[in-house]
């Protein structure tokens, strides 16, 4: 199939392009380079031995999307593009609502016009809010989100549900994923956040690389295995394969899947595993809890296994090894 990947040079998008190419899909990438680098396209070619068509366009410019669909016979779309930093979304909510919603609406309108009605949407476990149970299942539905980034994901899910209700010729898979980490085993592509990292693993790597002085662990008095917060960490390569499964085994209608390991890992467990696997010390300190942080949550990924035949294969050790390998290669 000919697949349009929006945000295809970003962290998850680039790894998904690799897995799509491995399955002999033809991949077209559109990316505005806001949170990615053009050089990733060469790394994708290096990894796969295949070429990728790249459009350096912004989805808020609807005429640019039309140009892509006019020039290519696209079969399906995987939609990653959007602003994604939680902290930035709190500081700049209007920017997040304007960009993430308008770009998605533009994309859907053009898909509708060109009768391309197969979509895989990159959502997030943040849409669950705090359901009161650490094991998240799809039937819980959406809760109260805690930041504008998460709210845009929830709003787009609602838009997709309304779109499907109005026209059930669409086939839509919404993927709610948990904490993507790791990097491609080649060390060529990985996560490279702008500025100070928001997420745990990039911060761990910057401290290990002596680019940042100390890792702050927010709270060690939660009712968890060691008092630190527990999360479901998923290797980005497993996550990318989940998107390919969602595309290749797409069911009729609108379907929602959790993509996670199904296992909770504490912050301290991740740090100590990183130190052990890579034989390196990570300087950390315990600080007060962050408001809004939950003690523990993880995915119930059984629906993705039953319907898509997908499950995670990479271990926490793989995650820590591949993350550090990428960091070393790009120091």
Tab-separated table of C-alpha atoms in Angstrom:
chain	number	residue	atom	x	y	z
A	1	UNK	CA	0.000	0.000	0.000
A	2	UNK	CA	0.964	3.635	-0.417
A	3	UNK	CA	0.932	5.158	3.068
A	4	UNK	CA	1.085	8.834	4.021
A	5	UNK	CA	2.815	9.266	7.391
A	6	UNK	CA	2.301	12.701	8.929
A	7	UNK	CA	5.083	13.688	11.320
A	8	UNK	CA	7.121	10.868	9.795
A	9	UNK	CA	10.517	12.298	10.773
A	10	UNK	CA	9.648	12.475	14.482
A	11	UNK	CA	10.538	9.950	17.175
A	12	UNK	CA	7.691	7.457	16.746
A	13	UNK	CA	6.937	8.402	13.131
A	14	UNK	CA	10.465	7.647	11.903
A	15	UNK	CA	10.544	4.219	13.544
A	16	UNK	CA	7.136	3.462	12.033
A	17	UNK	CA	8.418	4.430	8.573
A	18	UNK	CA	11.194	1.848	9.013
A	19	UNK	CA	8.722	-0.903	9.914
A	20	UNK	CA	6.370	0.052	7.061
A	21	UNK	CA	9.257	-0.115	4.579
A	22	UNK	CA	10.223	-3.547	5.944
A	23	UNK	CA	6.703	-4.736	5.064
A	24	UNK	CA	7.150	-3.313	1.539
A	25	UNK	CA	4.693	-0.477	1.928
A	26	UNK	CA	5.489	2.641	-0.087
A	27	UNK	CA	5.934	5.493	2.386
A	28	UNK	CA	5.291	9.192	1.806
A	29	UNK	CA	6.287	11.510	4.652
A	30	UNK	CA	4.952	14.964	5.454
A	31	UNK	CA	6.706	16.848	8.282
A	32	UNK	CA	7.075	20.538	9.085
A	33	UNK	CA	10.363	19.915	10.982
A	34	UNK	CA	9.085	21.728	14.098
A	35	UNK	CA	10.251	18.921	16.377
A	36	UNK	CA	12.332	16.830	13.967
A	37	UNK	CA	15.318	17.044	11.642
A	38	UNK	CA	15.516	16.651	7.884
A	39	UNK	CA	18.648	14.487	8.175
A	40	UNK	CA	16.444	11.667	9.537
A	41	UNK	CA	15.332	10.944	5.958
A	42	UNK	CA	18.895	9.884	5.073
A	43	UNK	CA	19.057	7.689	8.159
A	44	UNK	CA	15.808	5.980	7.147
A	45	UNK	CA	17.333	5.217	3.753
A	46	UNK	CA	20.481	3.924	5.454
A	47	UNK	CA	18.500	1.573	7.712
A	48	UNK	CA	16.062	0.256	5.102
A	49	UNK	CA	17.905	0.652	1.786
A	50	UNK	CA	14.713	2.266	0.455
A	51	UNK	CA	13.819	5.810	-0.500
A	52	UNK	CA	11.060	7.915	0.986
A	53	UNK	CA	9.261	10.832	-0.596
A	54	UNK	CA	9.329	13.830	1.759
A	55	UNK	CA	7.081	16.892	1.772
A	56	UNK	CA	8.287	19.645	4.107
A	57	UNK	CA	4.779	21.001	4.593
A	58	UNK	CA	2.655	22.055	7.537
A	59	UNK	CA	-0.791	20.467	7.792
A	60	UNK	CA	-2.327	23.771	8.867
A	61	UNK	CA	-1.903	24.786	5.198
A	62	UNK	CA	-4.752	22.830	3.674
A	63	UNK	CA	-3.754	23.530	0.066
A	64	UNK	CA	-0.410	21.793	0.744
A	65	UNK	CA	-2.216	18.632	1.882
A	66	UNK	CA	-4.349	18.761	-1.270
A	67	UNK	CA	-1.166	18.918	-3.316
A	68	UNK	CA	0.096	15.698	-1.707
A	69	UNK	CA	-3.165	13.843	-2.374
A	70	UNK	CA	-3.383	15.230	-5.909
A	71	UNK	CA	0.141	13.988	-6.715
A	72	UNK	CA	-0.050	10.544	-5.057
A	73	UNK	CA	-2.592	7.733	-5.010
A	74	UNK	CA	-2.622	7.310	-1.247
A	75	UNK	CA	-4.277	4.221	0.260
A	76	UNK	CA	-4.135	5.075	3.976
A	77	UNK	CA	-2.793	7.612	6.467
A	78	UNK	CA	-0.945	7.219	9.770
A	79	UNK	CA	-1.318	10.506	11.623
A	80	UNK	CA	1.430	11.454	14.109
A	81	UNK	CA	1.853	15.159	13.330
A	82	UNK	CA	1.184	17.530	16.210
A	83	UNK	CA	2.798	19.417	19.045
A	84	UNK	CA	3.495	17.009	21.902
A	85	UNK	CA	5.337	18.568	24.864
A	86	UNK	CA	3.124	18.515	27.960
A	87	UNK	CA	4.913	21.395	29.699
A	88	UNK	CA	4.853	23.582	26.606
A	89	UNK	CA	1.144	22.859	26.143
A	90	UNK	CA	0.431	24.232	29.628
A	91	UNK	CA	2.327	27.428	28.812
A	92	UNK	CA	0.953	27.800	25.274
A	93	UNK	CA	-2.512	26.190	25.228
A	94	UNK	CA	-3.838	28.245	22.302
A	95	UNK	CA	-0.912	27.204	20.140
A	96	UNK	CA	-1.622	23.539	20.909
A	97	UNK	CA	-5.369	23.742	20.307
A	98	UNK	CA	-4.909	25.750	17.118
A	99	UNK	CA	-2.226	23.526	15.606
A	100	UNK	CA	-3.250	20.031	16.695
A	101	UNK	CA	-6.955	20.426	15.975
A	102	UNK	CA	-6.771	22.481	12.785
A	103	UNK	CA	-4.104	20.313	11.182
A	104	UNK	CA	-6.161	17.180	11.901
A	105	UNK	CA	-9.406	18.683	10.597
A	106	UNK	CA	-7.622	19.815	7.418
A	107	UNK	CA	-6.188	16.330	6.929
A	108	UNK	CA	-9.577	14.644	7.430
A	109	UNK	CA	-11.322	17.023	5.036
A	110	UNK	CA	-8.782	16.328	2.321
A	111	UNK	CA	-8.929	12.569	2.949
A	112	UNK	CA	-12.698	12.765	2.610
A	113	UNK	CA	-12.446	14.753	-0.615
A	114	UNK	CA	-10.081	12.204	-2.172
A	115	UNK	CA	-12.006	9.214	-0.752
A	116	UNK	CA	-9.066	7.969	1.327
A	117	UNK	CA	-10.855	6.629	4.394
A	118	UNK	CA	-8.332	4.452	6.187
A	119	UNK	CA	-6.686	6.165	9.160
A	120	UNK	CA	-4.461	5.139	12.055
A	121	UNK	CA	-4.397	7.898	14.680
A	122	UNK	CA	-1.642	8.338	17.237
A	123	UNK	CA	-3.448	8.980	20.521
A	124	UNK	CA	-2.253	8.654	24.103
A	125	UNK	CA	-3.018	7.057	27.454
A	126	UNK	CA	-3.365	10.613	28.795
A	127	UNK	CA	-6.963	10.582	27.509
A	128	UNK	CA	-7.916	8.222	30.364
A	129	UNK	CA	-7.304	10.927	32.972
A	130	UNK	CA	-7.497	9.251	36.391
A	131	UNK	CA	-9.970	6.367	36.090
A	132	UNK	CA	-9.264	5.188	39.643
A	133	UNK	CA	-7.739	1.892	38.528
A	134	UNK	CA	-4.059	1.563	37.540
A	135	UNK	CA	-4.834	-1.014	34.821
A	136	UNK	CA	-6.225	0.884	31.840
A	137	UNK	CA	-8.658	-0.909	29.523
A	138	UNK	CA	-10.178	0.626	26.408
A	139	UNK	CA	-13.720	0.346	27.755
A	140	UNK	CA	-12.928	2.905	30.451
A	141	UNK	CA	-13.303	5.614	27.839
A	142	UNK	CA	-11.963	9.115	28.195
A	143	UNK	CA	-11.589	10.874	31.529
A	144	UNK	CA	-10.617	14.379	32.609
A	145	UNK	CA	-7.291	15.199	30.979
A	146	UNK	CA	-4.649	17.090	32.947
A	147	UNK	CA	-3.003	19.250	30.249
A	148	UNK	CA	-3.830	20.848	26.881
A	149	UNK	CA	-1.717	18.301	24.962
A	150	UNK	CA	-3.770	15.434	26.373
A	151	UNK	CA	-6.978	17.375	25.801
A	152	UNK	CA	-6.168	17.781	22.090
A	153	UNK	CA	-5.781	13.994	21.831
A	154	UNK	CA	-9.150	13.475	23.544
A	155	UNK	CA	-10.810	16.090	21.315
A	156	UNK	CA	-9.416	14.499	18.160
A	157	UNK	CA	-10.722	11.106	19.295
A	158	UNK	CA	-14.159	12.730	19.663
A	159	UNK	CA	-13.862	14.297	16.195
A	160	UNK	CA	-13.040	10.876	14.735
A	161	UNK	CA	-15.990	9.255	16.518
A	162	UNK	CA	-18.337	11.960	15.208
A	163	UNK	CA	-16.886	11.619	11.714
A	164	UNK	CA	-17.428	7.870	11.746
A	165	UNK	CA	-20.985	8.296	13.062
A	166	UNK	CA	-21.708	10.566	10.086
A	167	UNK	CA	-20.057	8.260	7.508
A	168	UNK	CA	-19.383	4.638	8.409
A	169	UNK	CA	-17.391	3.993	5.247
A	170	UNK	CA	-14.347	5.169	7.257
A	171	UNK	CA	-12.038	2.594	8.859
A	172	UNK	CA	-10.250	4.200	11.814
A	173	UNK	CA	-7.862	2.731	14.376
A	174	UNK	CA	-7.126	4.901	17.416
A	175	UNK	CA	-3.955	3.801	19.214
A	176	UNK	CA	-3.619	4.878	22.836
A	177	UNK	CA	-0.061	4.352	23.858
A	178	UNK	CA	1.779	4.642	27.058
A	179	UNK	CA	5.421	5.740	27.569
A	180	UNK	CA	7.446	5.340	24.355
A	181	UNK	CA	11.172	4.956	25.015
A	182	UNK	CA	14.266	3.378	23.459
A	183	UNK	CA	15.723	3.821	19.987
A	184	UNK	CA	16.451	1.846	16.836
A	185	UNK	CA	19.122	-0.782	17.458
A	186	UNK	CA	21.273	0.770	14.708
A	187	UNK	CA	21.714	3.878	16.871
A	188	UNK	CA	20.780	6.010	13.852
A	189	UNK	CA	17.341	7.210	14.959
A	190	UNK	CA	15.955	7.873	18.416
A	191	UNK	CA	14.372	10.504	20.608
A	192	UNK	CA	15.880	13.974	20.505
A	193	UNK	CA	13.614	16.442	22.312
A	194	UNK	CA	14.115	20.171	21.889
A	195	UNK	CA	15.625	21.875	24.957
A	196	UNK	CA	15.374	20.284	28.425
A	197	UNK	CA	13.633	16.899	28.130
A	198	UNK	CA	10.126	16.532	29.576
A	199	UNK	CA	10.202	12.747	29.715
A	200	UNK	CA	12.115	10.415	32.008
A	201	UNK	CA	14.348	8.399	29.655
A	202	UNK	CA	15.730	11.347	27.632
A	203	UNK	CA	16.492	13.064	30.947
A	204	UNK	CA	18.259	9.942	32.274
A	205	UNK	CA	20.410	9.860	29.136
A	206	UNK	CA	21.345	13.544	29.362
A	207	UNK	CA	22.419	13.065	32.992
A	208	UNK	CA	24.354	9.888	32.097
A	209	UNK	CA	26.064	11.830	29.277
A	210	UNK	CA	26.922	14.630	31.764
A	211	UNK	CA	24.913	17.123	29.704
A	212	UNK	CA	22.630	17.693	32.694
A	213	UNK	CA	23.772	17.568	36.294
A	214	UNK	CA	21.122	15.599	38.128
A	215	UNK	CA	17.879	13.685	37.565
A	216	UNK	CA	15.012	14.747	39.827
A	217	UNK	CA	12.798	11.844	40.893
A	218	UNK	CA	9.437	13.261	41.873
A	219	UNK	CA	8.409	11.519	45.077
A	220	UNK	CA	9.456	8.263	46.748
A	221	UNK	CA	6.466	7.911	49.055
A	222	UNK	CA	3.861	6.560	46.633
A	223	UNK	CA	2.110	3.275	47.528
A	224	UNK	CA	4.229	1.384	44.964
A	225	UNK	CA	6.924	-1.290	45.000
A	226	UNK	CA	9.686	1.177	45.981
A	227	UNK	CA	7.780	4.416	46.569
A	228	UNK	CA	8.514	5.922	43.139
A	229	UNK	CA	5.917	6.319	40.384
A	230	UNK	CA	5.136	3.295	38.212
A	231	UNK	CA	4.594	3.577	34.460
A	232	UNK	CA	4.237	1.323	31.420
A	233	UNK	CA	7.320	1.831	29.240
A	234	UNK	CA	7.145	0.566	25.657
A	235	UNK	CA	10.078	0.256	23.263
A	236	UNK	CA	9.543	2.533	20.280
A	237	UNK	CA	10.249	-0.317	17.833
A	238	UNK	CA	7.473	-2.410	19.406
A	239	UNK	CA	5.231	0.646	19.209
A	240	UNK	CA	6.078	1.182	15.532
A	241	UNK	CA	5.235	-2.455	14.788
A	242	UNK	CA	1.902	-1.885	16.526
A	243	UNK	CA	1.060	0.825	13.995
A	244	UNK	CA	1.888	-1.508	11.103
A	245	UNK	CA	-0.305	-4.240	12.641
A	246	UNK	CA	-3.143	-1.725	13.071
A	247	UNK	CA	-2.827	-0.838	9.393
A	248	UNK	CA	-2.380	-4.340	7.959
A	249	UNK	CA	-5.105	-5.913	10.125
A	250	UNK	CA	-7.475	-2.963	10.160
A	251	UNK	CA	-11.003	-4.007	11.004
A	252	UNK	CA	-14.077	-2.320	9.618
A	253	UNK	CA	-15.343	0.641	11.599
A	254	UNK	CA	-13.727	2.613	14.394
A	255	UNK	CA	-11.565	0.653	16.840
A	256	UNK	CA	-9.485	1.718	19.844
A	257	UNK	CA	-6.416	-0.156	21.098
A	258	UNK	CA	-3.996	0.252	23.985
A	259	UNK	CA	-0.370	-0.193	22.973
A	260	UNK	CA	1.683	-0.941	26.065
A	261	UNK	CA	3.656	-3.744	27.665
A	262	UNK	CA	0.995	-4.462	30.282
A	263	UNK	CA	3.663	-4.270	32.987
A	264	UNK	CA	4.396	-1.414	35.360
A	265	UNK	CA	8.013	-0.334	35.905
A	266	UNK	CA	8.982	2.086	38.666
A	267	UNK	CA	11.116	5.151	38.012
A	268	UNK	CA	13.799	3.759	40.328
A	269	UNK	CA	13.715	0.384	38.579
A	270	UNK	CA	14.285	2.063	35.218
A	271	UNK	CA	17.209	4.114	36.587
A	272	UNK	CA	18.927	1.146	38.244
A	273	UNK	CA	18.423	-1.050	35.151
A	274	UNK	CA	19.914	1.697	32.973
A	275	UNK	CA	22.953	1.881	35.285
A	276	UNK	CA	23.420	-1.891	35.331
A	277	UNK	CA	22.983	-2.519	31.594
A	278	UNK	CA	25.233	0.342	30.518
A	279	UNK	CA	27.695	0.257	33.441
A	280	UNK	CA	27.243	3.968	34.091
A	281	UNK	CA	26.165	6.025	37.085
A	282	UNK	CA	23.125	8.288	36.921
A	283	UNK	CA	23.221	11.125	39.434
A	284	UNK	CA	19.724	11.560	40.919
A	285	UNK	CA	17.950	13.188	43.831
A	286	UNK	CA	14.519	12.691	45.355
A	287	UNK	CA	12.314	15.790	45.261
A	288	UNK	CA	8.674	16.495	46.106
A	289	UNK	CA	5.878	14.923	44.098
A	290	UNK	CA	4.625	16.785	41.045
A	291	UNK	CA	1.001	17.909	41.196
A	292	UNK	CA	-1.196	15.741	38.982
A	293	UNK	CA	1.168	12.750	38.839
A	294	UNK	CA	-0.542	9.406	39.428
A	295	UNK	CA	1.142	6.754	41.610
A	296	UNK	CA	0.781	3.975	39.051
A	297	UNK	CA	-0.742	3.119	35.685
A	298	UNK	CA	-0.159	0.586	32.948
A	299	UNK	CA	-1.919	-0.826	29.898
A	300	UNK	CA	-4.146	-3.808	29.482
A	301	UNK	CA	-2.925	-4.663	25.945
A	302	UNK	CA	-5.013	-7.836	25.515
A	303	UNK	CA	-7.334	-6.336	22.880
A	304	UNK	CA	-4.366	-5.520	20.604
A	305	UNK	CA	-3.099	-9.086	21.057
A	306	UNK	CA	-6.487	-10.676	20.357
A	307	UNK	CA	-7.479	-8.520	17.376
A	308	UNK	CA	-4.153	-7.432	15.850
A	309	UNK	CA	-1.839	-10.223	16.959
A	310	UNK	CA	0.454	-7.602	18.485
A	311	UNK	CA	2.410	-7.620	21.730
A	312	UNK	CA	5.651	-6.117	22.957
A	313	UNK	CA	8.825	-8.141	22.455
A	314	UNK	CA	11.565	-5.844	23.769
A	315	UNK	CA	12.647	-5.912	27.427
A	316	UNK	CA	13.490	-3.102	29.842
A	317	UNK	CA	17.142	-4.042	29.311
A	318	UNK	CA	16.705	-3.598	25.532
A	319	UNK	CA	15.124	-0.202	26.148
A	320	UNK	CA	18.026	0.955	28.322
A	321	UNK	CA	20.713	-0.457	26.004
A	322	UNK	CA	19.224	0.995	22.805
A	323	UNK	CA	18.565	4.393	24.398
A	324	UNK	CA	22.184	4.754	25.526
A	325	UNK	CA	23.510	3.438	22.210
A	326	UNK	CA	21.630	6.211	20.398
A	327	UNK	CA	22.824	8.836	22.868
A	328	UNK	CA	26.473	7.738	22.478
A	329	UNK	CA	26.183	7.798	18.683
A	330	UNK	CA	24.820	11.335	18.748
A	331	UNK	CA	26.915	13.015	21.434
